[in-house]
Tab-separated table of C-alpha atoms and ligand atoms in Angstrom:
chain	number	residue	atom	x	y	z
I	20	MET	CA	64.646	98.365	66.451
I	21	ASN	CA	68.722	97.858	66.585
I	22	PHE	CA	69.559	94.203	66.682
I	23	VAL	CA	73.527	95.003	66.950
I	24	PRO	CA	73.699	94.818	70.398
I	25	VAL	CA	71.770	91.228	70.799
I	26	ILE	CA	73.993	89.839	67.950
I	27	ILE	CA	77.202	91.122	69.766
I	28	ILE	CA	76.352	89.373	72.905
I	29	SER	CA	75.363	86.042	71.384
I	30	LEU	CA	78.498	86.051	69.408
I	31	ILE	CA	80.432	86.904	72.654
I	32	LEU	CA	78.566	83.824	74.321
I	33	LEU	CA	79.281	81.696	71.455
I	34	VAL	CA	82.748	82.465	71.787
I	35	ILE	CA	83.028	81.628	75.321
I	36	THR	CA	81.190	78.406	75.114
I	37	ILE	CA	83.715	77.221	72.268
I	38	LEU	CA	86.713	78.502	74.249
I	39	LEU	CA	85.496	76.609	77.396
I	40	ALA	CA	84.825	73.588	75.245
I	41	ILE	CA	88.481	73.522	73.535
I	42	ALA	CA	89.894	74.441	77.535
I	43	ASP	CA	87.766	71.409	78.735
I	44	ARG	CA	89.098	69.245	76.003
I	45	LEU	CA	92.625	70.306	76.022
I	46	LEU	CA	93.430	71.406	79.285
I	47	VAL	CA	91.474	69.097	81.729
I	48	THR	CA	92.522	65.813	82.047
I	49	TYR	CA	90.437	63.099	83.963
I	50	GLY	CA	92.421	60.089	83.699
I	51	GLN	CA	91.247	56.849	83.232
I	52	CYS	CA	88.046	55.669	84.946
I	53	LYS	CA	86.248	52.564	85.475
I	54	ILE	CA	82.716	52.026	84.540
I	55	THR	CA	80.760	48.882	86.048
I	56	VAL	CA	77.501	48.032	84.393
I	57	HIS	CA	74.802	45.965	86.082
I	58	GLN	CA	72.911	44.328	83.427
I	59	GLU	CA	70.755	41.164	82.923
I	60	GLY	CA	72.021	39.745	86.007
I	61	GLN	CA	75.715	40.224	85.325
I	62	ALA	CA	78.159	43.034	86.084
I	63	LYS	CA	80.471	44.092	83.447
I	64	GLU	CA	83.554	46.352	83.695
I	65	PHE	CA	85.589	48.301	81.627
I	66	THR	CA	88.172	51.029	81.782
I	67	VAL	CA	87.658	54.474	79.684
I	68	GLU	CA	89.649	57.441	79.137
I	69	GLY	CA	87.902	60.053	81.454
I	70	GLY	CA	86.216	63.356	79.573
I	71	SER	CA	83.954	61.537	77.127
I	72	SER	CA	80.033	60.997	77.472
I	73	LEU	CA	78.718	58.107	79.178
I	74	LEU	CA	76.583	57.033	76.123
I	75	SER	CA	79.485	56.980	73.777
I	76	ASP	CA	81.523	54.725	76.104
I	77	LEU	CA	78.530	52.395	76.663
I	78	THR	CA	77.744	52.212	72.916
I	79	GLU	CA	81.574	51.536	72.433
I	80	ASN	CA	81.556	48.895	74.797
I	81	LYS	CA	78.425	47.269	73.087
I	82	ILE	CA	76.177	48.218	76.142
I	83	ASP	CA	72.551	48.532	74.528
I	84	VAL	CA	70.939	51.878	75.490
I	85	ARG	CA	68.053	53.401	73.415
I	86	ALA	CA	69.233	57.051	72.273
I	87	SER	CA	67.100	58.216	69.780
I	88	CYS	CA	68.077	61.897	69.572
I	89	ALA	CA	71.668	60.975	69.262
I	90	GLY	CA	72.914	62.833	72.295
I	91	LYS	CA	70.715	66.149	71.838
I	92	ALA	CA	69.019	65.637	75.579
I	93	SER	CA	65.587	65.806	73.784
I	94	CYS	CA	64.421	62.315	73.693
I	95	GLY	CA	64.774	60.984	76.942
I	96	TYR	CA	65.307	57.618	75.826
I	97	CYS	CA	69.154	57.079	76.998
I	98	LYS	CA	68.065	57.011	80.618
I	99	VAL	CA	70.300	54.667	83.223
I	100	ARG	CA	70.501	54.591	86.772
I	101	VAL	CA	73.524	55.985	88.133
I	102	LEU	CA	74.387	54.012	91.546
I	103	SER	CA	77.636	56.102	92.133
I	104	GLY	CA	79.741	58.775	90.233
I	105	GLY	CA	78.124	60.727	87.654
I	106	GLY	CA	78.496	64.404	88.883
I	107	PRO	CA	75.489	66.842	89.347
I	108	ILE	CA	72.223	66.475	87.375
I	109	LEU	CA	72.110	69.084	84.373
I	110	PRO	CA	68.981	71.183	83.767
I	111	THR	CA	68.652	69.498	80.363
I	112	GLU	CA	68.353	66.002	82.160
I	113	GLU	CA	65.591	67.141	84.660
I	114	ILE	CA	63.150	67.709	82.001
I	115	PHE	CA	63.092	64.173	81.556
I	116	MET	CA	62.952	63.002	85.331
I	117	SER	CA	60.089	62.472	87.562
I	118	ARG	CA	60.620	63.195	91.199
I	119	GLU	CA	61.101	59.614	92.012
I	120	GLU	CA	63.444	58.983	89.171
I	121	LYS	CA	65.603	61.916	90.493
I	122	HIS	CA	65.459	60.777	93.833
I	123	SER	CA	66.694	57.131	92.650
I	124	GLY	CA	69.642	58.414	90.880
I	125	MET	CA	68.348	58.431	86.957
I	126	ARG	CA	70.362	60.033	84.593
I	127	LEU	CA	70.598	60.736	80.798
I	128	ALA	CA	73.593	58.796	79.686
I	129	CYS	CA	74.134	61.175	77.031
I	130	GLN	CA	74.640	64.244	79.732
I	131	VAL	CA	76.769	62.286	81.942
I	132	LYS	CA	80.431	63.329	81.327
I	133	ILE	CA	83.014	60.526	82.748
I	134	LYS	CA	85.187	62.203	85.367
I	135	GLU	CA	85.307	59.451	88.188
I	136	ASP	CA	84.539	55.730	88.314
I	137	LEU	CA	80.956	55.248	87.853
I	138	ASP	CA	78.270	52.513	88.668
I	139	ILE	CA	75.340	52.160	86.893
I	140	TYR	CA	72.272	49.912	86.576
I	141	ILE	CA	70.485	49.123	83.330
I	142	PRO	CA	67.187	46.999	83.656
I	143	ASP	CA	67.002	43.582	82.233
I	144	PHE	CA	66.269	43.978	78.435
I	145	LEU	CA	63.901	41.207	78.177
I	146	THR	CA	61.840	42.907	81.050
I	147	THR	CA	61.463	45.934	79.119
I	148	VAL	CA	60.720	43.996	75.735
I	149	LYS	CA	57.838	42.088	77.737
I	150	SER	CA	56.503	45.512	79.006
I	151	ILE	CA	56.576	46.814	75.537
I	152	VAL	CA	54.776	43.649	74.065
I	153	LYS	CA	52.145	43.757	77.154
I	154	ASN	CA	51.518	47.662	76.624
I	155	LYS	CA	51.911	47.647	72.885
I	156	THR	CA	54.077	50.959	73.463
I	157	TYR	CA	57.348	51.920	74.293
I	158	ASP	CA	57.450	54.162	77.218
I	159	PRO	CA	61.087	54.884	78.372
I	160	LYS	CA	59.419	55.197	82.018
I	161	LEU	CA	58.134	51.453	81.776
I	162	ARG	CA	61.957	50.126	81.969
I	163	TRP	CA	62.027	51.312	85.494
I	164	GLN	CA	58.770	50.169	86.804
I	165	PHE	CA	60.245	46.965	87.664
I	166	ILE	CA	62.949	48.332	89.940
I	167	LYS	CA	62.629	49.252	93.516
I	168	ASN	CA	65.453	49.639	96.068
I	169	ASP	CA	67.616	48.336	93.467
I	170	GLN	CA	65.909	45.298	93.029
I	171	GLU	CA	64.163	44.266	89.923
I	172	TYR	CA	60.441	43.013	90.668
I	173	GLY	CA	57.652	41.835	88.753
I	174	VAL	CA	59.449	39.479	86.761
I	175	PRO	CA	57.668	36.087	86.730
I	176	VAL	CA	59.473	33.556	88.815
I	177	LYS	CA	59.441	30.889	85.773
I	178	ALA	CA	61.180	33.860	83.643
I	179	LYS	CA	64.354	32.993	86.115
I	180	THR	CA	64.135	29.365	85.947
I	181	LYS	CA	67.374	27.599	84.985
I	182	LEU	CA	67.412	25.463	81.929
I	183	ALA	CA	67.094	21.711	82.226
I	184	HIS	CA	70.256	19.556	80.917
I	185	ASN	CA	67.937	17.947	78.229
I	186	ASP	CA	66.549	21.295	77.106
I	187	LYS	CA	69.963	22.737	76.742
I	188	LYS	CA	70.647	19.711	74.740
I	189	LYS	CA	67.632	20.266	72.258
I	190	VAL	CA	68.850	24.156	71.858
I	191	HIS	CA	72.287	23.165	71.248
I	192	GLU	CA	71.178	20.589	68.300
I	193	ILE	CA	68.767	22.982	66.695
I	194	ILE	CA	71.561	25.817	66.558
I	195	LYS	CA	74.238	22.866	65.163
I	196	GLU	CA	71.562	22.109	62.348
I	197	TYR	CA	71.543	25.602	61.068
I	198	LYS	CA	75.135	26.386	61.956
I	199	ASP	CA	76.190	26.821	58.307
I	200	VAL	CA	73.225	28.812	57.288
I	201	ALA	CA	74.065	32.633	56.807
I	202	GLY	CA	71.294	34.684	58.816
I	203	ALA	CA	69.488	31.859	60.402
I	204	ILE	CA	68.324	33.494	63.241
I	205	VAL	CA	64.512	33.239	62.182
I	206	PRO	CA	64.532	29.487	61.508
I	207	VAL	CA	66.407	28.785	64.723
I	208	LEU	CA	63.967	30.811	66.780
I	209	GLN	CA	61.065	29.085	64.810
I	210	LYS	CA	62.408	25.481	65.416
I	211	ILE	CA	62.895	26.578	69.139
I	212	ASP	CA	59.271	28.070	69.389
I	213	SER	CA	58.029	24.785	67.902
I	214	THR	CA	59.940	22.531	70.190
I	215	PHE	CA	58.972	24.461	73.441
I	216	ASN	CA	55.830	25.759	72.193
I	217	TYR	CA	57.098	29.185	73.085
I	218	LEU	CA	60.520	31.147	73.471
I	219	PRO	CA	61.266	30.842	77.498
I	220	GLU	CA	63.767	33.194	78.569
I	221	PRO	CA	66.334	30.970	79.548
I	222	VAL	CA	66.503	29.827	76.050
I	223	LEU	CA	66.686	32.940	74.684
I	224	ARG	CA	69.739	33.831	76.723
I	225	LEU	CA	71.603	30.443	75.848
I	226	THR	CA	70.579	30.997	72.280
I	227	ALA	CA	71.606	34.347	71.947
I	228	LYS	CA	75.140	33.439	73.646
I	229	ALA	CA	75.380	30.340	71.508
I	230	ILE	CA	75.010	32.293	68.254
I	231	ASP	CA	77.317	35.244	69.760
I	232	MET	CA	74.576	37.780	69.131
I	233	PRO	CA	73.279	40.395	71.669
I	234	LEU	CA	70.279	39.244	73.373
I	235	SER	CA	68.786	42.749	72.407
I	236	GLU	CA	69.254	41.978	68.891
I	237	VAL	CA	67.497	38.277	69.367
I	238	LEU	CA	64.656	40.103	70.979
I	239	ARG	CA	64.145	42.531	68.035
I	240	VAL	CA	63.550	39.567	65.751
I	241	VAL	CA	61.599	37.717	68.050
I	242	THR	CA	59.008	40.801	68.845
I	243	PHE	CA	58.956	41.658	64.951
I	244	TYR	CA	57.128	38.421	64.126
I	245	ASN	CA	53.875	37.872	65.703
I	246	ALA	CA	54.330	33.956	65.077
I	247	PHE	CA	56.773	34.077	68.025
I	248	SER	CA	55.536	34.210	71.865
I	249	LEU	CA	57.368	34.964	74.816
I	250	GLU	CA	54.709	33.633	76.913
I	251	PRO	CA	53.898	29.802	77.176
I	252	ARG	CA	51.051	28.694	74.764
I	253	GLY	CA	48.834	25.679	75.307
I	254	LYS	CA	49.405	22.366	73.544
I	255	HIS	CA	46.937	23.430	70.939
I	256	LEU	CA	47.188	26.780	69.292
I	257	ILE	CA	43.831	27.684	68.314
I	258	THR	CA	44.062	30.716	65.834
I	259	VAL	CA	40.717	32.213	64.588
I	260	CYS	CA	40.841	34.176	61.307
I	261	LEU	CA	39.388	37.699	61.866
I	262	GLY	CA	40.051	39.076	58.133
I	263	THR	CA	37.274	40.530	56.293
I	264	ALA	CA	35.674	37.546	54.512
I	265	CYS	CA	35.626	35.559	58.091
I	266	HIS	CA	34.610	38.558	59.657
I	267	VAL	CA	31.523	39.079	57.632
I	268	LYS	CA	30.546	35.341	57.969
I	269	GLY	CA	30.698	35.508	61.679
I	270	ALA	CA	34.017	35.014	62.942
I	271	GLY	CA	33.329	37.301	65.896
I	272	ASP	CA	30.657	34.874	67.045
I	273	ILE	CA	32.780	31.518	66.914
I	274	LEU	CA	35.696	33.481	68.683
I	275	CYS	CA	33.115	34.790	71.487
I	276	ALA	CA	32.019	30.944	71.488
I	277	LEU	CA	35.320	29.851	72.066
I	278	GLU	CA	36.256	32.227	74.475
I	279	ASP	CA	33.211	31.150	76.454
I	280	ARG	CA	33.636	27.576	76.244
I	281	LEU	CA	37.333	27.732	77.347
I	282	GLY	CA	36.983	30.479	79.795
I	283	ILE	CA	39.818	32.507	78.521
I	284	LYS	CA	40.058	35.609	76.432
I	285	THR	CA	42.044	35.973	73.026
I	286	GLY	CA	45.496	35.854	73.577
I	287	GLN	CA	45.319	33.690	77.052
I	288	THR	CA	46.165	30.113	77.412
I	289	THR	CA	43.747	27.788	79.909
I	290	GLU	CA	45.024	27.025	83.147
I	291	ASP	CA	45.388	23.385	82.234
I	292	MET	CA	48.006	24.514	79.366
I	293	MET	CA	45.865	23.004	76.841
I	294	PHE	CA	44.569	25.861	74.676
I	295	THR	CA	45.564	29.102	73.602
I	296	ILE	CA	43.321	31.352	71.583
I	297	GLU	CA	44.964	33.916	68.964
I	298	GLY	CA	43.339	35.870	66.428
I	299	VAL	CA	44.910	36.439	62.760
I	300	ARG	CA	44.026	38.255	59.656
I	301	CYS	CA	43.472	36.247	56.990
I	302	ILE	CA	44.996	32.633	56.682
I	303	GLY	CA	44.220	32.220	52.827
I	304	CYS	CA	41.136	30.215	52.574
I	305	CYS	CA	38.419	33.180	52.287
I	306	GLY	CA	36.230	30.979	49.705
I	307	LEU	CA	35.618	28.761	52.652
I	308	ALA	CA	35.024	31.365	55.338
I	309	PRO	CA	34.832	31.611	58.522
I	310	VAL	CA	37.985	29.659	59.010
I	311	LEU	CA	40.236	28.927	61.988
I	312	LYS	CA	43.176	26.837	62.416
I	313	VAL	CA	44.138	24.096	65.470
I	314	GLY	CA	47.983	23.934	65.128
I	315	GLU	CA	48.354	23.112	61.652
I	316	ASP	CA	44.790	21.847	61.060
I	317	VAL	CA	42.474	24.334	59.316
I	318	HIS	CA	38.784	24.096	60.046
I	319	ARG	CA	36.680	25.618	57.275
I	320	LEU	CA	33.222	26.598	57.424
I	321	MET	CA	33.157	26.811	61.012
I	322	THR	CA	29.919	27.549	62.907
I	323	VAL	CA	29.368	28.255	66.528
I	324	LYS	CA	27.624	24.629	67.016
I	325	LYS	CA	30.863	23.094	65.835
I	326	VAL	CA	33.130	24.933	68.343
I	327	GLN	CA	31.760	22.672	70.956
I	328	LYS	CA	32.683	19.531	69.166
I	329	LEU	CA	36.290	20.873	67.889
I	330	VAL	CA	37.054	21.936	72.016
I	331	GLU	CA	36.063	18.184	72.942
I	332	MET	CA	37.767	16.611	70.015
I	333	TYR	CA	41.440	18.393	70.692
I	334	GLY	CA	40.750	18.167	74.371
I	335	ASN	CA	41.052	14.231	74.478
I	336	ALA	CA	43.965	14.435	71.925
Y	402	FES	S1	70.227	60.467	73.489
Y	402	FES	FE1	68.158	61.356	73.534
Y	402	FES	S2	68.274	62.265	75.776
Y	402	FES	FE2	69.942	61.118	75.521
Y	403	FES	S1	39.687	36.353	55.789
Y	403	FES	FE1	39.603	34.662	56.882
Y	403	FES	S2	40.726	33.245	55.495
Y	403	FES	FE2	41.097	35.051	54.517
């Protein structure tokens, strides 16, 4: 078989593509364009030189958009919602869009070329993180399940609550305490977590602002460590060891007895906010298994019978 014609056609196409790309760069000028980004309850505006990609302009202006394929239009992670502007959807983008998404203006930021003013919407990063934590996976589509008619919904009301003056003061005091410690984000979050018993959303926003760190970066740390919680926890955190030694000695039965007694499942909090149950892998007392912790108190050689007494003791504390 003679491949020469195929090679010649491919070369011609390649040359045409290169010439078009050069012509586009050198001959077409789009002038200055304004990009308005709605994110985390705020609108940010900046002016860019037209002709570049939306993703690069967003990244340059410190707008956090996931993009794992580096603009090759093959990962689908860089989705944003274009409210106005942005030109027609490209075939490469269509692969990643459901019909519903197409109708609501979803675009791959790496495929949109800035030719005119653009208005875009990026969902609250905290909402995204919460859905990742809840679903234990990152699915780009989950970012958008909270959006309907340009409104965020499904965000718990308490997450929107403003911070009381006293709580603001507490956060500033903690940050001040660590102000001269390099990379103190973990101890700062630990202290905040133990002060509030979890990491409330307004506190995280205030912390990010006060230490001049993007909220997304703070959340990256928060979700990396199991010890941090984005949900309110009870006054007493009961941590049941489910490591091998404890498992063999009946940790499963103890956990069931606790869940039955408190009427909640592992990971949940009682309605009166007294108890939260969590499971961990080994707390370093294997010789005295099965073991559980209530706050910082370690209870060794636990039995199902002792569960009842334990709950009563801390319930009255
Ligand atoms: S960066 Fe991967 S699709 Fe846009
Ligand atoms: S396995 Fe439970 S303390 Fe080690």
